[in-house]
Amino acid sequence: MTQTHQQSSRTAASGLPEVDAVVVGAGFSGLYLLHKLRGLGLTVRVFEKGDGVGGTWFWNRYPGARVDVKSMDYSFSFDPDLEQDWEWTEKYPPQEELLRYVNHVADRFDLRRDIQLETRVTEAVFDEDVERWHVRTDRGDQLSAQYVIMATGCLSTSKVPEVPGLDLFRGRWFHTGHWPQEGVDFTGRRVGVIGTGSSGVQAIPRIAEQATELTVFQRTPNFVVPAHNHPIDPEHQRSVKASYAEHRQAARESGFGIAVPPATKGALEASEEERAAHYELAWYDPDNSLVTFLTGYTDMITSKEANDTAAQYVRDRIAEIVEDPQTAADLQPHDHAFGTKRPCLGTNYYETYNLPHVRLVNVRKTPIVEITHKGLRTTQEEFEFDDLVFATGFDAMTGALTAVDIRGRGDVRLADKWHAGPRTYLGIQVAGFPNLFLITGPGSPSVLSNMMVSIEQHVEWVADAIAHMRAEGKDTMEPTVEAEDAWTAHVDEVGHMTLYPTADSWYMGSNVPGKPRVFMPYIGGVGPYRQKCDEVAAEGYEGFVFSDADAKEPATVS
Ligand code: NAP
């Protein structure tokens, strides 16, 4: 019996419409997956919760939203014509330009006809009898799919703080991660912003331009490096495009997915003058990047003492820029090492606190007690606002995955399997969940990298794995428990060789009450990780088990 015959008879038995693959999410990952899987001849249905494509860049429309990886790096590399044709306008493109780019990709590759918008996947249950996934949506769709691929993004489940009273607030409130499409005018309004991560840091200076009063509630000060955003020099754009293949390859082999020269010595081996010169460059150079501080020295993320040299440099700049000494002191991070919470790029961020109508409230000293009908109350003071803005982040990396009721072999829920933290093999698959693939899942470099590089690598690896299965007549693929255990231990071990686990960060799940404290991404570096994935594939998908299309041997995993 051929695989095709088998599939159609199984589908007939279940009575469900069948596709080869369901892809959840139509951001960069989902779009590229659709393109790639179509190329293999698969039938694909993409479900997207939003009423447009774009994922992160569809939802995050807050004022000042822009990517903080350079445009020439934060873009698809899979199609040489696309990367040559598209003209970027700025060093760091704003959300509007990125959304235009995503829409261009959707049109250019004729992707829309397989994307169903305004539809949330609610459930995916593996039917062991037919070895297919039964997928349901909030619009009543039901489908049978051989493969389910979660392209749901790492930062897509936004969270408001666990402070009581939001339902009482009579003003308007917004979350940066779900910003109204029509935009928000803050002119003449008293605004409170809670949160000073990347979103808050970008939004605060822009909101300050409109609001009559702006109060920022900060729990943890972050390290904010000047973005030096500027229009792209056309000559620079031409020269990168002239050797784009080499440029992309260098990014693929790098630590963070951004091509930078490798560090040659530790910060503590450098003289004070050398260090000062490097940090001056990292701070003032118009072509600096988010990783300039982190990649200058070999020991920045492994030695607290080395890291302190950069941290102190930034604290000194804050003291220089911010006029009010108490505000400057409150803005200086002391409780975590540089980079262990995602550092931010800012435009006039610290300068904004010198404006007379902007005030910083340190809620580490005076915590927020409740939101009231007029504003909010801290342990010390009551505030009145017309608008509240929550820049309070996301249930990162696992939130969007466990929000879907995913059940694998033995009806085991993914959320239950991960109760003590995510367990994956290579961040791509989970034992007991055959043919379920994660794009930039926990256990892969994902959020510690240029997402475009990691997305492309995962999409291509998954597509190759599926092509391999089809060529070999295999029905399912999943990791062994042993491979998953070993990889999860490795991710943890490498994470603990760095300073990352010392911070209360969303990388550690610390921002969500009750979430297990586990360092979720893989910090081994984009290049070595890619090499490992390629080796696994070359060794016949070492650590994975397959079931045959004909001989229905259940895989020996739990
Ligand atoms: P975030 O980094 O998690 O920041 C959330 C902020 O809200 C933190 O300052 C947090 O304080 C604060 N907060 C949360 N709950 C609070 C409470 N109950 N009371 C007071 N403060 C509270 O979220 P984000 O800024 O949205 O950024 C998330 C990630 O998205 C970034 O790290 C980055 O990877 C990505 N991002 C990228 C860009 C870009 O590329 N340009 C832009 C935006 C976001 P604590 O630190 O104390 O928890």
Coordinates of C-alpha atoms and ligand atoms in Angstrom, one line a residue, residues 56-57 60 62 64-69 74 155 159-163 175-177 194-202 217-222 290 335-336 341-345 363-364 368 390-394 396 447 504-507 510-511, ligand 1:
T56 CA 5.2 39.9 16.2
W57 CA 5.1 42.8 13.7
N60 CA 3.5 45.1 18.4
Y62 CA 3.2 50.6 20.1
G64 CA 8.5 53.5 18.7
A65 CA 8.3 49.8 17.9
R66 CA 11.2 48.7 15.7
V67 CA 13.5 45.7 15.6
D68 CA 16.9 46.0 17.2
V69 CA 18.8 43.8 14.9
Y74 CA 16.9 40.8 10.1
L155 CA 7.0 36.3 22.7
K159 CA 0.8 39.3 30.2
V160 CA -0.6 42.1 32.4
P161 CA 0.7 42.3 35.9
E162 CA -1.0 40.3 38.7
V163 CA -2.1 43.5 40.4
H175 CA -0.7 46.3 26.3
T176 CA 2.3 46.9 24.0
G177 CA 2.1 43.4 22.7
I194 CA 4.4 50.0 33.7
G195 CA 7.5 48.2 32.6
T196 CA 10.9 49.1 31.3
G197 CA 12.0 46.2 29.1
S198 CA 12.6 46.6 25.4
S199 CA 9.0 47.6 24.7
G200 CA 8.8 50.2 27.4
V201 CA 12.2 51.6 26.6
Q202 CA 11.1 52.1 23.0
F217 CA 6.7 52.6 37.0
Q218 CA 10.0 50.7 37.0
R219 CA 10.6 47.5 38.9
T220 CA 14.0 46.6 37.4
P221 CA 16.2 49.1 35.6
N222 CA 17.6 47.7 32.4
L290 CA 22.9 45.2 20.3
D335 CA 20.9 43.6 40.4
H336 CA 21.8 41.7 37.3
K341 CA 18.2 40.2 31.0
R342 CA 17.7 41.2 27.4
P343 CA 19.6 44.5 27.0
C344 CA 17.7 47.2 25.2
L345 CA 18.4 49.7 22.5
V363 CA 8.3 50.3 42.4
R364 CA 11.0 48.1 43.8
I368 CA 2.2 48.9 43.1
F390 CA 1.4 47.8 30.2
A391 CA 4.8 47.2 28.8
T392 CA 4.9 44.1 31.0
G393 CA 6.0 41.5 28.6
F394 CA 5.1 37.9 27.7
A396 CA 7.9 33.7 26.9
V447 CA 15.6 34.4 21.6
D504 CA 15.4 37.1 37.3
S505 CA 14.5 37.2 33.6
W506 CA 11.9 36.0 31.2
Y507 CA 14.6 33.7 29.9
S510 CA 10.9 34.4 36.5
N511 CA 8.4 37.0 35.2
Ligands
NAP1 P1 10.0 42.4 29.3 O1 11.3 42.5 28.8 O2 9.5 41.2 29.9 O3 9.7 43.7 30.2 C1 8.6 43.7 31.0 C2 8.7 44.9 32.0 O4 7.6 45.0 32.8 C3 9.9 44.7 32.9 O5 10.5 45.9 33.2 C4 9.2 44.1 34.2 O6 9.9 44.3 35.4 C5 7.9 44.9 34.2 N1 6.9 44.3 34.9 C6 6.3 43.1 34.7 N2 5.3 42.9 35.6 C7 5.4 44.0 36.5 C8 4.7 44.3 37.7 N3 3.8 43.5 38.2 N4 5.0 45.5 38.3 C9 6.0 46.3 37.8 N5 6.7 46.0 36.7 C10 6.4 44.9 36.0 O7 8.9 42.7 28.1 P2 9.1 43.5 26.8 O8 9.7 44.9 27.0 O9 7.8 43.5 26.0 O10 10.1 42.7 25.9 C11 10.1 41.3 25.9 C12 11.1 40.9 24.8 O11 10.6 41.1 23.5 C13 12.4 41.6 24.8 O12 13.3 41.2 25.8 C14 12.9 41.4 23.4 O13 13.4 40.1 23.3 C15 11.6 41.4 22.6 N6 11.4 42.8 22.1 C16 12.2 43.1 21.1 C17 12.1 44.4 20.6 C18 13.0 44.8 19.5 O14 13.6 44.0 18.9 N7 13.2 46.1 19.3 C19 11.2 45.3 21.1 C20 10.3 44.9 22.2 C21 10.5 43.6 22.7 P3 11.0 43.1 35.8 O15 12.1 43.2 34.9 O16 11.2 43.5 37.2 O17 10.2 41.8 35.7

